[in-house]
Amino acid sequence: MKKLLALGLSMTMALSLAACGSSDTGKTEPETKTSTEVVADDATTGDTAGGPVSITLWTYPIGNWGDSATVDSLVASFNEVHPEITVTVEYLDYTNGDDQVNTAIEGGQAPDIVMEGPERLVANWGSRGLMVDLSDLFATEAGGEIYDAVEAACKSSDGAYYEYPLCMVAHCMAINETIFEEAGAMQYLDVENHTWTTEDFFKAVQAVYDSGHENVGAIYCAGQGGDQGTRALINNLYSGTFTNADHTAYTADSEENIKALEALYAQDGINFDASIVGGDEITLFRNGTLAMSFCWNAAQQTNSDYAAAGTTNAGDNIIPMLFPSDDGKTELCGGIWGFGVFDNGDQAKIDAAKTFIDYICNDANQAKESVKASTYFPVRPTLTGIYDGTEIADTMNEFSEYFMPSMGDYYQVVPGWATARTEWWNMLQRIGTGGDVATEVATFVENANKAIAEAQ
């Protein structure tokens, strides 16, 4: 039986929270690496003890936090209050960013701040003893307002907090309404509530396939990009789980997940594609090659880079959907993003980094703008009205009401997570080429659990 995390997301929150956004993949599209430095005219004044301090912020492309003009503005606002702290920004992507950070660590040149999620800040660099404990930030009034499940994801097994969160999102899927209507498949969707059963999902796929659309959906597995979509699809079909409740072992080899994988492999129109990742899948969905996407969220729904928001390149209407489930309780994989501080042995820089994080996340006048820059949802129920009056307000409210309450267990903090992600897409590739499902899933679990043991 699936168990949803109690995020405390209510219908009142649904009218005020903001939605996710990033590049077109949510977590896969590369951004050009550049750097920028924003400093107030008088960087020698301020209240930081010991005089001016320079710190570095490296950020992955989390919404417009990957856009230099947006980040310049955020840093400039910070410098109006703290001109004594110089912030130099480096922009990472999800293709080479990890290698850049690891190379910097090995060379003793780690950035002072990194903006990313718990799977890197907590389960990777934090578990290796490289990060500063941010418990003092959680002890403030604003820190105490963070949703319990979000706070738990930022805390390591040793009790230290290696991430201070800013924003979050629940990932979902989507369908091309025009293609589904032409195939007579809309009868299988509860469009009003954005839900469907596992049985109706397979009926819909078959109907679209029978109408002549051979590529209905793709189980993309060229790499880890967007892999939250394939995990959520497989886990929800028959109420399977990915890990146990305390995140100490992988459980993807359950009968429920084996059944789901076998059903997907056997289904006409669902193809295991080892040539694409989530970002590629979104491109194929937008251009009409695919009739559905498993790598979707509010960022994609509000994206107007290719056509009007909420439509494909050809103008077909896009309907976001919860993943199908057999029990009516969909659990969406979530993303949580915030800041971690590397322990570079300089207390002045550590203090300055915490000052920056506290301002960006908690300042009464700044916090909304910081979340809005992410195009995601805030991690505190008290932070409301972020998108009021904007063109995307209706979409954000829709996602708040129908998708965010289904955010499930944040299991990405399992030790050895990076290895498990690689094992996952390797497993899907082997299944896609005809490998026995039970055997391949057992291999995944064996190798993933071995990574847990090695990481502890």
CSV table of C-alpha atoms in Angstrom, one decimal:
chain,number,residue,atom,x,y,z
A,1,MET,CA,0.0,0.0,0.0
A,2,LYS,CA,1.5,3.3,-1.0
A,3,LYS,CA,2.0,6.0,1.6
A,4,LEU,CA,2.0,9.7,0.7
A,5,LEU,CA,4.2,12.0,2.7
A,6,ALA,CA,2.2,14.6,4.7
A,7,LEU,CA,3.5,17.8,3.2
A,8,GLY,CA,0.7,19.8,4.8
A,9,LEU,CA,-0.4,20.9,1.3
A,10,SER,CA,-4.0,22.0,1.5
A,11,MET,CA,-6.5,23.6,-0.8
A,12,THR,CA,-5.8,27.0,0.6
A,13,MET,CA,-2.2,26.4,-0.3
A,14,ALA,CA,-3.3,25.4,-3.7
A,15,LEU,CA,-4.5,28.9,-4.4
A,16,SER,CA,-1.2,30.5,-3.4
A,17,LEU,CA,1.7,28.2,-4.1
A,18,ALA,CA,3.9,28.6,-7.2
A,19,ALA,CA,4.8,26.1,-9.7
A,20,CYS,CA,8.0,24.5,-10.9
A,21,GLY,CA,10.1,25.5,-13.7
A,22,SER,CA,13.4,24.9,-15.2
A,23,SER,CA,14.7,24.2,-18.6
A,24,ASP,CA,12.4,22.1,-20.8
A,25,THR,CA,13.5,19.0,-19.0
A,26,GLY,CA,13.0,20.0,-15.5
A,27,LYS,CA,16.4,18.5,-14.7
A,28,THR,CA,18.1,17.6,-17.9
A,29,GLU,CA,18.8,20.4,-20.2
A,30,PRO,CA,22.3,21.9,-20.4
A,31,GLU,CA,22.9,25.6,-20.0
A,32,THR,CA,25.9,27.5,-21.3
A,33,LYS,CA,28.5,27.8,-18.5
A,34,THR,CA,29.3,31.4,-17.8
A,35,SER,CA,30.2,33.4,-14.7
A,36,THR,CA,29.3,36.8,-13.4
A,37,GLU,CA,30.2,39.0,-10.5
A,38,VAL,CA,27.8,41.5,-8.9
A,39,VAL,CA,29.1,43.8,-6.2
A,40,ALA,CA,27.8,47.1,-4.8
A,41,ASP,CA,29.7,50.3,-5.6
A,42,ASP,CA,31.0,50.4,-2.0
A,43,ALA,CA,32.0,46.9,-1.1
A,44,THR,CA,33.9,48.0,1.9
A,45,THR,CA,30.9,49.0,4.0
A,46,GLY,CA,28.4,46.7,5.8
A,47,ASP,CA,28.0,44.8,9.0
A,48,THR,CA,30.1,41.6,8.3
A,49,ALA,CA,32.7,41.3,11.1
A,50,GLY,CA,36.2,41.5,9.8
A,51,GLY,CA,35.4,43.5,6.6
A,52,PRO,CA,34.6,42.6,3.1
A,53,VAL,CA,34.3,38.9,2.1
A,54,SER,CA,34.1,37.3,-1.4
A,55,ILE,CA,32.2,34.1,-1.9
A,56,THR,CA,31.3,31.9,-4.9
A,57,LEU,CA,27.9,30.5,-5.8
A,58,TRP,CA,27.6,27.7,-8.3
A,59,THR,CA,24.1,27.0,-9.5
A,60,TYR,CA,22.5,24.3,-11.6
A,61,PRO,CA,19.9,25.4,-14.1
A,62,ILE,CA,16.9,25.5,-11.7
A,63,GLY,CA,14.4,27.6,-13.5
A,64,ASN,CA,15.7,31.1,-14.1
A,65,TRP,CA,18.4,30.5,-11.5
A,66,GLY,CA,20.3,29.3,-14.6
A,67,ASP,CA,19.8,32.7,-16.2
A,68,SER,CA,22.5,35.3,-15.5
A,69,ALA,CA,20.3,38.3,-15.9
A,70,THR,CA,17.9,37.0,-13.3
A,71,VAL,CA,20.6,36.0,-10.9
A,72,ASP,CA,22.4,39.3,-11.3
A,73,SER,CA,19.2,41.0,-10.1
A,74,LEU,CA,18.9,38.7,-7.1
A,75,VAL,CA,22.5,39.2,-6.1
A,76,ALA,CA,22.2,43.0,-6.6
A,77,SER,CA,19.2,43.0,-4.2
A,78,PHE,CA,21.4,41.1,-1.7
A,79,ASN,CA,24.2,43.6,-2.1
A,80,GLU,CA,21.9,46.5,-1.3
A,81,VAL,CA,21.6,45.1,2.2
A,82,HIS,CA,25.0,43.4,2.3
A,83,PRO,CA,27.5,45.4,0.2
A,84,GLU,CA,30.4,43.9,2.1
A,85,ILE,CA,29.8,40.5,0.5
A,86,THR,CA,30.9,39.9,-3.1
A,87,VAL,CA,29.2,37.1,-4.8
A,88,THR,CA,30.7,35.5,-7.9
A,89,VAL,CA,28.3,33.2,-9.8
A,90,GLU,CA,29.1,30.2,-11.9
A,91,TYR,CA,26.4,28.4,-14.0
A,92,LEU,CA,26.4,24.6,-14.2
A,93,ASP,CA,24.5,22.2,-16.4
A,94,TYR,CA,23.3,18.7,-15.8
A,95,THR,CA,25.7,17.2,-18.4
A,96,ASN,CA,29.0,18.3,-16.9
A,97,GLY,CA,28.1,20.1,-13.7
A,98,ASP,CA,28.8,17.2,-11.4
A,99,ASP,CA,32.2,16.7,-13.0
A,100,GLN,CA,33.0,20.4,-12.5
A,101,VAL,CA,32.1,20.3,-8.9
A,102,ASN,CA,34.0,17.1,-8.2
A,103,THR,CA,37.1,18.4,-10.0
A,104,ALA,CA,36.9,21.6,-7.9
A,105,ILE,CA,36.6,19.5,-4.7
A,106,GLU,CA,39.6,17.4,-5.7
A,107,GLY,CA,41.6,20.5,-6.4
A,108,GLY,CA,40.7,22.2,-3.1
A,109,GLN,CA,38.7,24.8,-5.0
A,110,ALA,CA,35.1,23.9,-4.1
A,111,PRO,CA,32.6,26.7,-4.4
A,112,ASP,CA,31.3,28.3,-1.2
A,113,ILE,CA,27.6,27.7,-2.1
A,114,VAL,CA,26.0,25.3,-4.5
A,115,MET,CA,22.3,25.4,-5.4
A,116,GLU,CA,20.8,22.0,-6.0
A,117,GLY,CA,18.9,19.2,-4.3
A,118,PRO,CA,19.3,16.8,-1.5
A,119,GLU,CA,20.5,13.9,-3.7
A,120,ARG,CA,23.7,15.9,-4.3
A,121,LEU,CA,24.0,18.2,-1.3
A,122,VAL,CA,22.9,15.7,1.4
A,123,ALA,CA,23.3,12.1,0.0
A,124,ASN,CA,26.5,12.8,-1.9
A,125,TRP,CA,28.7,15.7,-0.8
A,126,GLY,CA,27.1,16.0,2.6
A,127,SER,CA,27.5,12.3,3.4
A,128,ARG,CA,31.2,12.6,2.4
A,129,GLY,CA,31.8,15.2,5.1
A,130,LEU,CA,32.3,18.1,2.7
A,131,MET,CA,29.4,20.3,3.7
A,132,VAL,CA,28.7,22.7,6.5
A,133,ASP,CA,25.8,21.9,9.0
A,134,LEU,CA,23.1,24.5,8.4
A,135,SER,CA,21.1,23.6,11.5
A,136,ASP,CA,21.3,27.1,12.8
A,137,LEU,CA,19.3,28.3,9.7
A,138,PHE,CA,16.5,25.8,10.5
A,139,ALA,CA,16.4,27.1,14.1
A,140,THR,CA,15.2,30.5,13.0
A,141,GLU,CA,11.5,31.4,12.8
A,142,ALA,CA,11.4,31.1,9.0
A,143,GLY,CA,13.3,27.9,9.1
A,144,GLY,CA,10.7,26.4,11.5
A,145,GLU,CA,8.0,27.0,8.9
A,146,ILE,CA,9.4,24.6,6.3
A,147,TYR,CA,7.2,21.5,5.5
A,148,ASP,CA,8.3,18.6,7.6
A,149,ALA,CA,8.8,16.3,4.7
A,150,VAL,CA,11.0,18.9,2.9
A,151,GLU,CA,13.0,19.5,6.1
A,152,ALA,CA,13.5,15.7,6.5
A,153,ALA,CA,14.9,15.4,3.0
A,154,CYS,CA,17.5,18.1,3.9
A,155,LYS,CA,18.8,16.2,6.9
A,156,SER,CA,21.4,13.5,6.8
A,157,SER,CA,21.5,10.3,8.9
A,158,ASP,CA,24.0,12.0,11.2
A,159,GLY,CA,21.5,14.6,12.1
A,160,ALA,CA,23.1,17.5,10.2
A,161,TYR,CA,21.3,19.7,7.7
A,162,TYR,CA,23.3,20.0,4.5
A,163,GLU,CA,20.7,21.8,2.5
A,164,TYR,CA,18.6,24.9,3.2
A,165,PRO,CA,15.6,24.6,0.8
A,166,LEU,CA,14.0,27.3,-1.3
A,167,CYS,CA,11.6,25.6,-3.7
A,168,MET,CA,10.0,22.3,-4.7
A,169,VAL,CA,8.0,20.7,-7.4
A,170,ALA,CA,6.0,17.5,-8.1
A,171,HIS,CA,6.8,15.9,-11.5
A,172,CYS,CA,3.9,14.5,-13.5
A,173,MET,CA,3.1,13.4,-17.1
A,174,ALA,CA,1.1,14.9,-20.0
A,175,ILE,CA,-0.9,14.0,-23.1
A,176,ASN,CA,-1.6,15.5,-26.4
A,177,GLU,CA,-5.3,16.2,-26.4
A,178,THR,CA,-5.7,16.4,-30.1
A,179,ILE,CA,-4.1,13.0,-30.7
A,180,PHE,CA,-6.1,11.4,-27.9
A,181,GLU,CA,-9.4,12.9,-29.2
A,182,GLU,CA,-8.8,11.7,-32.8
A,183,ALA,CA,-8.1,8.3,-31.4
A,184,GLY,CA,-11.2,8.2,-29.2
A,185,ALA,CA,-9.0,7.8,-26.1
A,186,MET,CA,-10.3,10.8,-24.1
A,187,GLN,CA,-13.0,8.5,-22.6
A,188,TYR,CA,-10.3,6.9,-20.5
A,189,LEU,CA,-9.2,10.1,-18.7
A,190,ASP,CA,-10.7,12.0,-15.8
A,191,VAL,CA,-9.7,15.3,-17.3
A,192,GLU,CA,-11.3,17.4,-14.5
A,193,ASN,CA,-9.1,15.7,-11.8
A,194,HIS,CA,-6.2,14.9,-14.1
A,195,THR,CA,-6.4,11.2,-13.1
A,196,TRP,CA,-6.8,7.8,-14.7
A,197,THR,CA,-6.6,4.2,-13.6
A,198,THR,CA,-3.9,1.8,-14.7
A,199,GLU,CA,-6.5,-0.2,-16.7
A,200,ASP,CA,-7.7,3.0,-18.5
A,201,PHE,CA,-4.1,4.1,-19.2
A,202,PHE,CA,-3.4,0.9,-21.1
A,203,LYS,CA,-6.8,1.2,-22.9
A,204,ALA,CA,-5.9,4.7,-24.0
A,205,VAL,CA,-2.5,3.8,-25.2
A,206,GLN,CA,-3.9,1.0,-27.2
A,207,ALA,CA,-6.5,3.2,-28.8
A,208,VAL,CA,-3.9,5.8,-29.8
A,209,TYR,CA,-1.7,3.1,-31.2
A,210,ASP,CA,-4.7,1.6,-33.2
A,211,SER,CA,-5.4,5.0,-34.6
A,212,GLY,CA,-2.1,4.9,-36.4
A,213,HIS,CA,0.2,6.7,-33.9
A,214,GLU,CA,2.8,4.0,-33.4
A,215,ASN,CA,5.0,6.0,-30.9
A,216,VAL,CA,2.6,6.7,-28.1
A,217,GLY,CA,5.0,6.9,-25.2
A,218,ALA,CA,8.8,6.3,-24.7
A,219,ILE,CA,10.5,4.6,-21.8
A,220,TYR,CA,13.6,6.8,-22.3
A,221,CYS,CA,16.8,5.3,-20.9
A,222,ALA,CA,19.9,6.7,-22.6
A,223,GLY,CA,21.0,8.2,-19.2
A,224,GLN,CA,19.6,9.5,-16.0
A,225,GLY,CA,18.0,12.7,-17.3
A,226,GLY,CA,14.4,12.8,-16.3
A,227,ASP,CA,14.5,9.4,-14.7
A,228,GLN,CA,12.0,10.5,-12.1
A,229,GLY,CA,9.3,10.0,-14.8
A,230,THR,CA,10.1,6.4,-15.5
A,231,ARG,CA,10.4,5.5,-11.8
A,232,ALA,CA,7.0,7.2,-11.0
A,233,LEU,CA,5.3,5.5,-14.0
A,234,ILE,CA,6.5,2.0,-13.0
A,235,ASN,CA,6.0,2.4,-9.2
A,236,ASN,CA,2.4,3.7,-9.6
A,237,LEU,CA,1.0,1.3,-12.1
A,238,TYR,CA,0.5,-1.5,-9.5
A,239,SER,CA,1.4,0.3,-6.2
A,240,GLY,CA,5.0,-0.7,-6.1
A,241,THR,CA,7.8,1.1,-4.2
A,242,PHE,CA,11.3,2.1,-5.0
A,243,THR,CA,12.8,1.9,-1.5
A,244,ASN,CA,11.7,0.9,1.9
A,245,ALA,CA,10.3,3.5,4.2
A,246,ASP,CA,13.5,4.3,6.0
A,247,HIS,CA,15.5,4.5,2.8
A,248,THR,CA,18.0,1.8,3.7
A,249,ALA,CA,17.2,-0.7,0.9
A,250,TYR,CA,15.8,-0.7,-2.6
A,251,THR,CA,12.6,-2.6,-3.2
A,252,ALA,CA,12.1,-2.2,-7.0
A,253,ASP,CA,12.2,-5.9,-7.5
A,254,SER,CA,8.7,-6.4,-6.0
A,255,GLU,CA,6.1,-8.4,-7.8
A,256,GLU,CA,4.2,-5.1,-8.4
A,257,ASN,CA,7.1,-3.5,-10.2
A,258,ILE,CA,7.9,-6.6,-12.2
A,259,LYS,CA,4.3,-6.7,-13.3
A,260,ALA,CA,4.4,-3.0,-14.3
A,261,LEU,CA,7.6,-3.5,-16.4
A,262,GLU,CA,6.2,-6.5,-18.1
A,263,ALA,CA,3.0,-4.8,-19.0
A,264,LEU,CA,4.8,-1.7,-20.4
A,265,TYR,CA,7.1,-3.9,-22.5
A,266,ALA,CA,4.2,-5.8,-23.9
A,267,GLN,CA,2.1,-2.8,-24.6
A,268,ASP,CA,1.8,-1.6,-28.3
A,269,GLY,CA,2.9,2.0,-28.6
A,270,ILE,CA,5.2,2.0,-25.5
A,271,ASN,CA,8.8,1.7,-26.6
A,272,PHE,CA,11.9,1.4,-24.6
A,273,ASP,CA,14.3,3.9,-26.2
A,274,ALA,CA,17.9,3.8,-25.3
A,275,SER,CA,18.7,6.7,-27.6
A,276,ILE,CA,17.0,9.4,-25.6
A,277,VAL,CA,16.7,11.0,-22.1
A,278,GLY,CA,13.9,13.0,-20.6
A,279,GLY,CA,14.8,16.2,-22.4
A,280,ASP,CA,14.8,14.5,-25.8
A,281,GLU,CA,11.4,12.9,-24.9
A,282,ILE,CA,9.9,16.3,-24.2
A,283,THR,CA,11.2,17.5,-27.6
A,284,LEU,CA,9.5,14.5,-29.3
A,285,PHE,CA,6.3,15.2,-27.4
A,286,ARG,CA,6.3,18.8,-28.3
A,287,ASN,CA,6.8,18.1,-32.0
A,288,GLY,CA,4.0,15.5,-32.1
A,289,THR,CA,6.2,12.4,-32.5
A,290,LEU,CA,5.1,11.1,-29.1
A,291,ALA,CA,1.5,11.3,-27.9
A,292,MET,CA,2.4,11.6,-24.2
A,293,SER,CA,5.3,12.6,-22.0
A,294,PHE,CA,6.5,11.0,-18.8
A,295,CYS,CA,8.8,13.9,-18.0
A,296,TRP,CA,6.5,16.9,-17.3
A,297,ASN,CA,5.8,19.5,-14.6
A,298,ALA,CA,4.5,23.0,-14.3
A,299,ALA,CA,7.6,24.4,-15.9
A,300,GLN,CA,6.9,22.6,-19.1
A,301,GLN,CA,3.2,23.5,-19.0
A,302,THR,CA,4.0,27.2,-18.7
A,303,ASN,CA,6.9,27.2,-21.2
A,304,SER,CA,6.3,29.4,-24.2
A,305,ASP,CA,9.6,29.1,-25.9
A,306,TYR,CA,8.3,27.0,-28.7
A,307,ALA,CA,4.6,27.8,-28.9
A,308,ALA,CA,1.9,29.2,-26.7
A,309,ALA,CA,2.1,27.9,-23.1
A,310,GLY,CA,0.2,24.7,-22.7
A,311,THR,CA,0.4,23.7,-26.4
A,312,THR,CA,2.7,21.6,-28.6
A,313,ASN,CA,4.7,23.2,-31.4
A,314,ALA,CA,1.7,22.6,-33.7
A,315,GLY,CA,-0.7,24.2,-31.3
A,316,ASP,CA,-2.3,21.0,-29.9
A,317,ASN,CA,-3.5,21.4,-26.3
A,318,ILE,CA,-1.4,19.7,-23.6
A,319,ILE,CA,-3.2,18.2,-20.6
A,320,PRO,CA,-1.0,17.5,-17.6
A,321,MET,CA,-1.9,14.2,-15.9
A,322,LEU,CA,-1.1,12.3,-12.7
A,323,PHE,CA,0.6,9.0,-13.4
A,324,PRO,CA,-2.0,6.1,-13.6
A,325,SER,CA,-2.5,4.0,-10.6
A,326,ASP,CA,-4.4,0.9,-9.6
A,327,ASP,CA,-5.6,2.2,-6.3
A,328,GLY,CA,-6.3,5.9,-7.1
A,329,LYS,CA,-3.4,7.1,-5.0
A,330,THR,CA,-0.7,8.4,-7.3
A,331,GLU,CA,2.7,9.3,-5.7
A,332,LEU,CA,4.6,11.8,-7.7
A,333,CYS,CA,8.4,12.1,-7.6
A,334,GLY,CA,9.3,15.5,-6.2
A,335,GLY,CA,12.2,17.9,-6.6
A,336,ILE,CA,13.5,20.0,-3.7
A,337,TRP,CA,16.1,22.7,-4.4
A,338,GLY,CA,18.0,24.9,-2.2
A,339,PHE,CA,21.5,25.8,-1.0
A,340,GLY,CA,24.4,23.9,0.5
A,341,VAL,CA,27.7,25.4,1.8
A,342,PHE,CA,31.0,23.6,1.3
A,343,ASP,CA,33.4,23.6,4.3
A,344,ASN,CA,36.4,25.3,2.8
A,345,GLY,CA,38.0,26.0,6.1
A,346,ASP,CA,37.3,29.8,6.1
A,347,GLN,CA,34.8,30.8,8.8
A,348,ALA,CA,34.3,34.3,7.3
A,349,LYS,CA,33.2,32.8,4.0
A,350,ILE,CA,31.0,30.3,5.7
A,351,ASP,CA,29.3,33.0,7.7
A,352,ALA,CA,28.9,35.1,4.5
A,353,ALA,CA,27.4,32.2,2.7
A,354,LYS,CA,24.8,31.6,5.4
A,355,THR,CA,24.0,35.3,5.3
A,356,PHE,CA,23.4,35.1,1.6
A,357,ILE,CA,21.2,32.0,2.0
A,358,ASP,CA,19.2,33.5,4.8
A,359,TYR,CA,18.5,36.7,2.8
A,360,ILE,CA,17.6,34.9,-0.4
A,361,CYS,CA,15.3,32.4,1.3
A,362,ASN,CA,13.9,34.2,4.3
A,363,ASP,CA,13.9,38.0,3.8
A,364,ALA,CA,10.4,39.3,3.9
A,365,ASN,CA,10.8,41.3,0.7
A,366,GLN,CA,13.1,38.9,-1.2
A,367,ALA,CA,11.9,35.4,-0.6
A,368,LYS,CA,9.0,35.6,-3.1
A,369,GLU,CA,11.2,36.9,-5.8
A,370,SER,CA,13.7,34.1,-5.1
A,371,VAL,CA,11.1,31.4,-5.5
A,372,LYS,CA,9.6,33.1,-8.5
A,373,ALA,CA,13.0,33.0,-10.2
A,374,SER,CA,12.9,29.2,-9.8
A,375,THR,CA,9.4,29.0,-11.3
A,376,TYR,CA,8.8,26.4,-8.6
A,377,PHE,CA,6.7,26.2,-5.5
A,378,PRO,CA,7.8,27.5,-2.1
A,379,VAL,CA,8.7,25.1,0.7
A,380,ARG,CA,6.8,27.1,3.3
A,381,PRO,CA,3.0,27.4,3.5
A,382,THR,CA,3.3,31.0,4.7
A,383,LEU,CA,4.9,32.1,1.5
A,384,THR,CA,1.8,32.9,-0.6
A,385,GLY,CA,0.7,34.9,-3.6
A,386,ILE,CA,3.9,34.5,-5.5
A,387,TYR,CA,2.4,34.3,-9.0
A,388,ASP,CA,-0.7,36.5,-8.4
A,389,GLY,CA,-1.3,38.7,-11.3
A,390,THR,CA,1.0,36.9,-13.6
A,391,GLU,CA,0.1,35.2,-16.9
A,392,ILE,CA,0.9,31.8,-15.4
A,393,ALA,CA,-1.2,32.2,-12.2
A,394,ASP,CA,-4.0,29.9,-13.4
A,395,THR,CA,-1.7,27.1,-14.3
A,396,MET,CA,0.2,27.4,-11.1
A,397,ASN,CA,-3.0,27.2,-9.1
A,398,GLU,CA,-4.0,24.2,-11.1
A,399,PHE,CA,-0.8,22.4,-10.3
A,400,SER,CA,-1.0,23.4,-6.7
A,401,GLU,CA,-4.5,21.9,-6.4
A,402,TYR,CA,-4.2,18.7,-8.4
A,403,PHE,CA,-0.5,17.8,-8.4
A,404,MET,CA,1.4,19.1,-5.4
A,405,PRO,CA,-0.7,17.2,-2.9
A,406,SER,CA,0.3,14.0,-4.5
A,407,MET,CA,4.0,14.5,-3.9
A,408,GLY,CA,5.4,11.2,-2.5
A,409,ASP,CA,8.3,9.9,-0.6
A,410,TYR,CA,11.6,11.8,-1.3
A,411,TYR,CA,13.7,8.7,-1.5
A,412,GLN,CA,16.5,10.3,-3.5
A,413,VAL,CA,18.6,10.7,-0.3
A,414,VAL,CA,19.5,7.0,-0.1
A,415,PRO,CA,23.2,6.5,0.3
A,416,GLY,CA,24.9,5.6,-3.0
A,417,TRP,CA,22.1,7.3,-5.0
A,418,ALA,CA,24.3,8.2,-7.9
A,419,THR,CA,25.1,4.5,-8.5
A,420,ALA,CA,21.4,3.5,-8.2
A,421,ARG,CA,20.4,6.0,-10.9
A,422,THR,CA,23.0,4.6,-13.3
A,423,GLU,CA,21.8,1.1,-12.5
A,424,TRP,CA,18.2,2.1,-13.2
A,425,TRP,CA,18.7,3.2,-16.8
A,426,ASN,CA,21.0,0.4,-17.5
A,427,MET,CA,18.3,-2.0,-16.3
A,428,LEU,CA,15.7,-0.4,-18.5
A,429,GLN,CA,18.1,-0.7,-21.5
A,430,ARG,CA,18.5,-4.4,-20.8
A,431,ILE,CA,14.8,-5.0,-20.5
A,432,GLY,CA,14.2,-3.0,-23.7
A,433,THR,CA,16.5,-5.4,-25.6
A,434,GLY,CA,14.6,-8.4,-24.4
A,435,GLY,CA,16.1,-9.1,-21.0
A,436,ASP,CA,14.0,-11.1,-18.5
A,437,VAL,CA,12.3,-8.5,-16.4
A,438,ALA,CA,12.6,-10.4,-13.1
A,439,THR,CA,16.3,-11.1,-13.6
A,440,GLU,CA,17.1,-7.5,-14.7
A,441,VAL,CA,15.3,-5.9,-11.8
A,442,ALA,CA,17.0,-8.3,-9.4
A,443,THR,CA,20.3,-7.2,-10.8
A,444,PHE,CA,19.4,-3.6,-10.3
A,445,VAL,CA,18.4,-4.1,-6.7
A,446,GLU,CA,21.5,-6.1,-5.9
A,447,ASN,CA,23.8,-3.5,-7.4
A,448,ALA,CA,21.9,-0.6,-5.9
A,449,ASN,CA,21.9,-2.1,-2.4
A,450,LYS,CA,25.6,-2.8,-2.7
A,451,ALA,CA,26.1,0.9,-3.4
A,452,ILE,CA,24.3,1.7,-0.1
A,453,ALA,CA,26.6,-0.6,1.8
A,454,GLU,CA,29.7,0.9,0.1
A,455,ALA,CA,28.6,4.5,0.8
A,456,GLN,CA,28.1,3.9,4.6
